Coordinates of C-alpha atoms in Angstrom, one line a residue:
M1 CA -6.5 5.8 -34.8
K2 CA -3.8 8.4 -34.3
I3 CA -0.9 8.0 -31.9
T4 CA 1.5 11.0 -31.2
I5 CA 4.8 10.8 -29.5
C6 CA 6.3 13.7 -27.4
F7 CA 9.7 13.4 -25.7
A8 CA 11.4 16.2 -23.8
S9 CA 15.0 15.0 -24.5
L10 CA 14.9 12.0 -26.7
P11 CA 14.7 11.8 -30.4
P12 CA 11.1 10.5 -31.3
E13 CA 11.8 9.2 -34.7
P14 CA 13.0 5.7 -33.7
W15 CA 9.8 5.3 -31.6
V16 CA 7.6 6.7 -34.4
Q17 CA 9.0 4.1 -36.9
A18 CA 8.8 1.2 -34.3
V19 CA 5.3 2.0 -33.2
Q20 CA 4.1 2.3 -36.7
Q21 CA 5.7 -1.0 -37.5
A22 CA 4.0 -2.6 -34.5
F23 CA 0.7 -1.1 -35.2
P24 CA 0.2 -0.6 -39.0
A25 CA -3.4 0.3 -38.7
A26 CA -2.6 3.4 -36.7
E27 CA -1.2 6.8 -37.9
V28 CA 1.9 7.5 -35.8
F29 CA 3.6 10.9 -35.7
A30 CA 6.0 13.0 -33.6
W31 CA 4.2 16.0 -31.9
A32 CA 5.1 19.5 -32.7
P33 CA 3.1 22.6 -31.8
G34 CA -0.1 22.8 -33.8
A35 CA 0.0 19.0 -34.7
P36 CA -3.3 17.2 -35.4
Q37 CA -5.4 15.8 -32.5
A38 CA -4.4 12.2 -31.5
D39 CA -6.3 9.5 -29.7
H40 CA -3.4 8.3 -27.6
A41 CA 0.1 9.6 -26.8
I42 CA 3.5 8.1 -25.8
V43 CA 5.4 10.7 -23.7
W44 CA 8.3 11.5 -21.5
A45 CA 8.3 14.8 -19.7
P46 CA 6.0 16.6 -22.2
P47 CA 5.4 20.3 -21.9
Q48 CA 2.1 21.8 -20.7
Q49 CA 1.6 23.1 -24.3
F50 CA 1.3 19.5 -25.4
I51 CA -1.4 18.7 -22.8
D52 CA -3.3 21.9 -23.6
E53 CA -3.3 21.4 -27.4
Q54 CA -3.9 17.6 -27.4
S55 CA -7.3 18.0 -25.7
G56 CA -8.8 14.8 -27.3
L57 CA -6.5 12.3 -25.9
Q58 CA -7.9 9.2 -24.3
A59 CA -4.7 7.9 -22.8
L60 CA -1.3 9.1 -22.0
F61 CA 1.4 6.4 -21.9
N62 CA 4.5 7.3 -19.9
I63 CA 7.7 5.5 -21.1
G64 CA 9.3 5.5 -17.6
A65 CA 8.2 3.8 -14.4
G66 CA 7.9 7.1 -12.4
V67 CA 5.1 9.6 -13.3
D68 CA 6.0 12.3 -10.8
A69 CA 7.1 14.8 -13.5
L70 CA 4.0 14.1 -15.5
L71 CA 1.6 14.6 -12.6
Q72 CA 3.0 18.1 -12.0
L73 CA 1.3 19.2 -15.3
K74 CA -2.4 20.4 -15.4
L75 CA -4.1 17.2 -16.8
P76 CA -7.8 16.8 -17.6
P77 CA -9.4 14.6 -14.9
S78 CA -10.7 12.2 -17.5
L79 CA -7.3 11.6 -19.1
K80 CA -6.0 8.2 -18.4
V81 CA -2.3 8.2 -17.4
V82 CA -0.7 4.9 -17.8
R83 CA 2.8 3.8 -16.7
L84 CA 4.8 0.9 -17.8
D85 CA 4.4 -2.3 -15.7
D86 CA 7.9 -3.5 -16.4
A87 CA 9.2 -3.5 -19.9
G88 CA 12.5 -5.0 -19.1
M89 CA 13.2 -2.6 -16.3
S90 CA 12.7 -4.8 -13.3
V91 CA 15.5 -7.3 -14.2
Q92 CA 17.9 -4.4 -14.7
M93 CA 16.9 -2.9 -11.4
A94 CA 17.4 -6.3 -9.7
E95 CA 20.9 -6.6 -11.2
F96 CA 21.9 -3.1 -10.1
V97 CA 20.7 -3.4 -6.6
C98 CA 22.1 -6.8 -6.0
H99 CA 25.5 -5.6 -7.4
A100 CA 25.4 -2.6 -5.0
V101 CA 24.5 -4.7 -2.0
I102 CA 27.1 -7.4 -2.6
R103 CA 29.8 -4.8 -3.5
H104 CA 29.2 -3.2 -0.1
F105 CA 28.7 -6.5 1.8
R106 CA 31.9 -8.1 0.3
E107 CA 33.8 -4.8 0.8
L108 CA 34.9 -4.9 -2.9
D109 CA 35.2 -1.1 -2.9
A110 CA 37.8 -1.4 -0.2
Y111 CA 39.6 -4.2 -2.1
E112 CA 39.5 -2.1 -5.2
A113 CA 41.2 0.8 -3.4
D114 CA 43.8 -1.4 -2.0
V115 CA 44.6 -3.0 -5.4
K116 CA 45.1 0.5 -6.9
T117 CA 47.9 1.1 -4.4
G118 CA 49.4 -2.4 -4.9
R119 CA 48.3 -3.7 -1.6
W120 CA 47.4 -7.4 -1.1
S121 CA 44.8 -7.3 1.7
Y122 CA 42.4 -9.4 3.6
R123 CA 39.1 -8.7 5.4
K124 CA 37.2 -11.0 7.7
P125 CA 34.0 -12.1 6.0
Q126 CA 30.9 -10.5 7.4
S127 CA 27.7 -12.4 8.4
R128 CA 24.6 -12.2 6.2
A129 CA 22.5 -12.4 9.3
D130 CA 23.8 -8.9 10.2
F131 CA 22.9 -7.4 6.8
A132 CA 19.2 -7.2 6.6
V133 CA 18.3 -5.4 3.4
G134 CA 15.2 -3.2 3.5
V135 CA 13.4 -2.4 0.2
M136 CA 11.1 0.7 0.4
G137 CA 8.5 0.4 -2.2
L138 CA 7.1 -3.0 -3.2
G139 CA 5.7 -2.2 -6.6
V140 CA 6.7 -4.2 -9.7
L141 CA 10.3 -3.1 -9.4
G142 CA 10.7 -3.4 -5.7
E143 CA 9.1 -6.8 -5.5
R144 CA 11.6 -8.1 -8.2
V145 CA 14.5 -6.7 -6.2
A146 CA 13.4 -8.1 -2.9
K147 CA 13.1 -11.6 -4.5
A148 CA 16.4 -11.3 -6.2
L149 CA 18.1 -10.5 -2.9
Q150 CA 16.6 -13.6 -1.3
V151 CA 18.6 -15.7 -3.8
F152 CA 21.8 -14.5 -2.1
E153 CA 20.3 -15.4 1.4
F154 CA 20.2 -11.9 2.8
P155 CA 17.4 -11.4 5.3
V156 CA 14.9 -9.1 3.4
N157 CA 12.4 -6.6 4.7
G158 CA 9.9 -4.7 2.7
Y159 CA 8.0 -1.5 3.2
S160 CA 5.0 -0.2 1.3
R161 CA 2.1 2.2 1.7
S162 CA -0.5 -0.6 1.9
P163 CA -0.1 -4.2 3.2
K164 CA 1.8 -6.7 1.2
D165 CA 2.4 -10.4 1.7
L166 CA 5.5 -11.8 0.0
P167 CA 6.9 -15.2 0.9
G168 CA 10.0 -15.1 3.0
I169 CA 10.0 -11.3 3.2
R170 CA 9.2 -9.5 6.4
C171 CA 6.7 -6.8 5.3
F172 CA 5.8 -3.5 7.0
H173 CA 3.3 -0.9 5.8
G174 CA 1.9 2.6 6.5
P175 CA 3.4 5.4 8.7
Q176 CA 3.1 3.3 11.7
G177 CA 5.2 0.5 10.2
L178 CA 8.1 2.8 9.0
P179 CA 10.0 3.1 12.3
E180 CA 10.1 -0.7 12.9
F181 CA 11.1 -1.4 9.3
L182 CA 14.0 1.0 9.5
A183 CA 15.1 -0.3 12.9
V184 CA 15.6 -3.9 11.6
T185 CA 17.3 -2.7 8.4
R186 CA 21.1 -2.4 7.7
V187 CA 21.0 -1.7 4.0
L188 CA 18.1 0.5 2.8
V189 CA 17.1 0.3 -0.9
N190 CA 14.6 3.1 -2.0
L191 CA 12.3 2.3 -4.7
M192 CA 9.4 4.5 -3.5
P193 CA 7.3 6.5 -6.0
L194 CA 7.9 10.3 -5.7
T195 CA 4.8 11.9 -4.2
P196 CA 4.3 14.9 -1.9
E197 CA 4.2 12.4 1.0
T198 CA 7.5 10.7 0.0
E199 CA 9.6 13.8 -1.0
N200 CA 12.5 14.2 1.4
I201 CA 11.6 10.9 3.1
L202 CA 15.3 9.9 3.4
N203 CA 16.2 12.5 6.0
Q204 CA 18.0 12.8 9.4
T205 CA 15.0 11.4 11.3
T206 CA 14.5 8.3 9.0
L207 CA 18.1 7.5 8.1
S208 CA 19.3 7.8 11.8
Q209 CA 16.8 5.0 12.6
L210 CA 18.8 2.5 10.4
Q211 CA 21.1 0.1 12.2
Q212 CA 24.6 1.3 13.1
G213 CA 26.7 1.1 10.0
G214 CA 23.8 1.4 7.7
Y215 CA 24.1 1.8 4.0
V216 CA 21.7 3.6 1.5
I217 CA 21.0 2.7 -2.0
N218 CA 18.8 5.3 -3.8
V219 CA 17.5 4.2 -7.2
A220 CA 14.1 6.0 -7.2
R221 CA 14.2 9.8 -7.3
G222 CA 16.7 12.4 -6.1
K223 CA 14.0 14.4 -4.3
H224 CA 13.6 11.5 -1.9
L225 CA 16.9 12.2 -0.3
V226 CA 18.0 15.1 1.8
D227 CA 21.6 15.4 0.6
E228 CA 23.0 17.2 3.7
D229 CA 21.4 14.7 6.1
L230 CA 23.0 11.8 4.3
L231 CA 26.4 13.4 4.4
A232 CA 26.1 14.3 8.1
L233 CA 25.1 10.8 9.1
I234 CA 28.0 9.3 7.0
D235 CA 30.6 11.8 8.4
S236 CA 29.3 11.0 12.0
G237 CA 29.9 7.2 11.4
H238 CA 26.3 6.2 11.8
L239 CA 26.1 5.4 8.1
S240 CA 28.9 3.7 6.3
G241 CA 28.1 5.0 2.9
A242 CA 25.8 5.1 -0.1
T243 CA 25.3 4.2 -3.7
L244 CA 23.3 6.9 -5.5
D245 CA 21.9 6.6 -9.0
V246 CA 19.4 9.5 -8.9
F247 CA 19.9 13.2 -7.9
R248 CA 17.9 16.4 -7.4
T249 CA 19.8 17.9 -10.3
E250 CA 20.7 15.8 -13.3
P251 CA 23.3 15.6 -14.6
L252 CA 24.9 15.8 -11.2
P253 CA 26.7 19.2 -11.1
A254 CA 30.5 18.9 -11.5
D255 CA 31.1 20.6 -8.0
H256 CA 28.8 18.4 -6.0
V257 CA 30.4 16.8 -3.0
F258 CA 29.0 13.4 -4.0
W259 CA 31.5 13.0 -6.8
Q260 CA 34.5 13.0 -4.6
H261 CA 33.2 11.5 -1.3
P262 CA 35.1 8.3 -0.5
K263 CA 32.1 6.5 0.9
I264 CA 29.6 7.4 -1.9
T265 CA 29.3 5.6 -5.2
V266 CA 27.8 7.7 -8.0
T267 CA 26.2 6.4 -11.2
P268 CA 24.4 8.4 -13.9
H269 CA 20.7 7.4 -13.5
T270 CA 21.4 4.1 -15.2
S271 CA 20.0 1.5 -12.8
A272 CA 17.0 0.6 -15.1
R273 CA 16.6 2.0 -18.6
T274 CA 13.5 1.9 -20.8
L275 CA 13.8 -0.8 -23.4
R276 CA 12.1 0.4 -26.6
E277 CA 11.0 -2.9 -28.1
E278 CA 9.5 -4.2 -24.9
S279 CA 7.9 -0.8 -24.1
I280 CA 6.3 -0.5 -27.5
A281 CA 4.8 -4.1 -27.4
Q282 CA 3.4 -3.4 -24.0
I283 CA 1.9 0.0 -25.0
V284 CA 0.4 -1.4 -28.2
G285 CA -1.2 -4.2 -26.2
K286 CA -2.7 -1.8 -23.8
I287 CA -4.1 0.5 -26.6
Q288 CA -5.6 -2.6 -28.3
A289 CA -7.2 -3.7 -25.0
L290 CA -8.7 -0.2 -24.5
K291 CA -10.1 -0.3 -28.0
R292 CA -11.8 -3.6 -27.1
G293 CA -13.2 -2.0 -23.9
E294 CA -11.0 -4.1 -21.6
P295 CA -9.4 -2.9 -18.4
I296 CA -5.6 -2.4 -18.4
N297 CA -2.9 -2.5 -15.8
G298 CA -0.7 0.5 -14.9
V299 CA -3.4 3.2 -14.8
V300 CA -2.2 5.9 -12.4
E301 CA -4.5 7.1 -9.5
H302 CA -3.9 10.9 -9.7
H303 CA -4.6 11.5 -5.9
R304 CA -2.0 8.8 -5.0
G305 CA 0.6 9.9 -7.4
Y306 CA 1.3 6.4 -8.9

């Protein structure tokens, strides 16, 4: 069995060594133009040339949770595209989102600003009942985030394409459920997959339906958010701010208004990073299951985009 690794912006050598160690029976190599045909591939944002040359692939394993960039390529219809189920990312995402929600709820950003000027300040505690958090996207990451928020006793709403039933979480689904979901949400957490249907979903129409003083946390993809609409709603006072970890252009350009906006917190796409050891163990397990003719989790449905 041959496994090739193709990363657009990461050095493949540590992965080649680790996959070879985890799967001694396989031949593992980094892809270069003209490389031998492989049975399986581990990729991140590969070029179209890779897909065209590796015509014999049985499965393509994506090392990130999102497969939107991969599905923009011309892929053979028979090629299995497999995303990671978790590989250590869900707990990182839960940490990040809970921190962002609590930082906003406890007004720690305002306290931090006061401390920098030497001011000893006090703010009246806010009511959790008034801070319903809505999680858009209830996949592996979204479900973990929603459950983590429950620990801090925030009211939690969930939104997904198809119906979900999660204990203690008020769930909405489909286009008909989106307006009601937004109307009962104060803090919006976006974890939707990026598809043609969800691109620009965080816009003037949707964000204006959040409760007065709403707050936006985007940890999915930058193309979900219409930047100008977010800024207009913050400047009008309808939204109180945002925490943004993903952007339309990354790295975020130095002259982008998000950097200096007093009500926007920027982080460099670091909410949940791929952990190599966990990812490799999962991928090797899936390859072995395929070899035995067993079904695996995480196979992407091309027409849905995830």
